[in-house]
Amino acid sequence: MRVDILTLFPEMFESPLGHSILKRARDNGLVDIVLTNIRDFAKDTFRKVDDKPYGGGPGMVMMPGPLFDCFEHVQNLSPEKGRTILMTPQGQKFDQKKALELGAEKRLILIAGRYEGLDERIRIGLGAEQISIGDYVLSGGELAAMVIIDAIVRLLPDALGDEDSAKDDSFSAGLLEYPQYTRPEVFRNMKVPDILLSGDHAKIAEWRRQQALERTKKWRPDLLNENDKNEKDKG
Ligand code: 9D3
């Protein structure tokens, strides 16, 4: 998979993309991530990419010219057309279902904006879909783009080590995680549940499923579907 990122702050991406799962996925060639600085496509000597809003109002607006030129340049870096995504607070909310869907694409082109907004002709002219990562205000689209890349790349086949499995992820199963324990057996008077030490794997699996269900009911009832709600407390 190839992911292009258009941004005014390419340095912001270096650390997240240079560690752990994302680093390994890149090193192993599972994903090719290419950063392009929108400012490199500014037309004047001051490298200006924003301007005052027509009609007045606070803040600055991202100009269409540099972004369009940047986009056209980036698109031509690879023959695959790709799916273009504009990071904006107005977008559809990103979730695990969207991560799975985007993870199946051959190429993504993510655009991270800054300023109070983008010139409306960017949205219209690029024909891009818009994605938000949640209902809170960020300073720009960069962190949102990183969230999306992280969620997508870990789903690529072979991105995770053998120990890990995306199939086990709580949101894939639709439930929160069951409680986990490691050594020591007793910590500050709190004991590991006996069942986990019993060696009875069928019982352990059933206990974990029940715990996951309880926790989801208590903490995230919005995640439960009708089947889960109707499942009687057994065991
Ligand atoms: C004055 C109205 N603001 C909209 C709520 C203006 C505004 C605030 C913050 C415009 C852009 C931004 C920067 N945010 C993003 O670019 C962004 C974002 C977000 O703020 N929250 C969740 N997802 C995203 S994706 C991109």
mmCIF file of C-alpha atoms and ligand atoms in Angstrom, residues 87-89 113 115-116 131-134 136-141 144, ligand 1:
data_model
loop_
_atom_site.group_PDB
_atom_site.id
_atom_site.type_symbol
_atom_site.label_atom_id
_atom_site.label_comp_id
_atom_site.label_asym_id
_atom_site.label_seq_id
_atom_site.Cartn_x
_atom_site.Cartn_y
_atom_site.Cartn_z
ATOM 1 C CA MET A 87 -8.824 15.738 6.991
ATOM 2 C CA THR A 88 -11.476 18.179 8.250
ATOM 3 C CA PRO A 89 -13.643 18.668 11.354
ATOM 4 C CA GLY A 113 -4.906 21.265 6.452
ATOM 5 C CA TYR A 115 -5.606 27.514 9.472
ATOM 6 C CA GLU A 116 -9.234 28.264 10.204
ATOM 7 C CA ILE A 131 -12.821 12.503 7.422
ATOM 8 C CA SER A 132 -12.830 13.717 11.027
ATOM 9 C CA ILE A 133 -11.409 11.661 13.882
ATOM 10 C CA GLY A 134 -13.919 12.895 16.455
ATOM 11 C CA TYR A 136 -13.158 17.916 19.373
ATOM 12 C CA VAL A 137 -11.068 20.721 17.926
ATOM 13 C CA LEU A 138 -7.480 20.033 16.887
ATOM 14 C CA SER A 139 -4.961 22.593 15.693
ATOM 15 C CA GLY A 140 -4.701 20.982 12.267
ATOM 16 C CA GLY A 141 -5.197 17.787 10.331
ATOM 17 C CA ALA A 144 -5.736 13.148 12.562
HETATM 18 C C1 9D3 B 1 -14.070 28.094 13.876
HETATM 19 C C2 9D3 B 1 -14.533 26.758 13.545
HETATM 20 N N1 9D3 B 1 -13.524 25.705 13.655
HETATM 21 C C3 9D3 B 1 -14.169 24.437 13.245
HETATM 22 C C4 9D3 B 1 -14.565 23.635 14.413
HETATM 23 C C5 9D3 B 1 -12.395 26.001 12.773
HETATM 24 C C6 9D3 B 1 -11.355 24.943 12.717
HETATM 25 C C7 9D3 B 1 -10.819 24.412 13.868
HETATM 26 C C8 9D3 B 1 -9.809 23.461 13.806
HETATM 27 C C9 9D3 B 1 -10.893 24.513 11.504
HETATM 28 C C10 9D3 B 1 -9.878 23.567 11.445
HETATM 29 C C11 9D3 B 1 -9.336 23.064 12.594
HETATM 30 C C12 9D3 B 1 -8.251 22.071 12.530
HETATM 31 N N2 9D3 B 1 -8.736 20.681 12.641
HETATM 32 C C13 9D3 B 1 -8.559 19.828 11.666
HETATM 33 O O1 9D3 B 1 -7.999 20.180 10.648
HETATM 34 C C14 9D3 B 1 -9.063 18.474 11.794
HETATM 35 C C15 9D3 B 1 -9.801 17.835 12.830
HETATM 36 C C16 9D3 B 1 -10.295 18.297 14.092
HETATM 37 O O2 9D3 B 1 -10.120 19.444 14.522
HETATM 38 N N3 9D3 B 1 -10.984 17.402 14.873
HETATM 39 C C17 9D3 B 1 -11.196 16.107 14.498
HETATM 40 N N4 9D3 B 1 -10.778 15.642 13.341
HETATM 41 C C18 9D3 B 1 -10.078 16.501 12.524
HETATM 42 S S1 9D3 B 1 -9.485 16.092 11.032
HETATM 43 C C19 9D3 B 1 -8.842 17.590 10.761
#
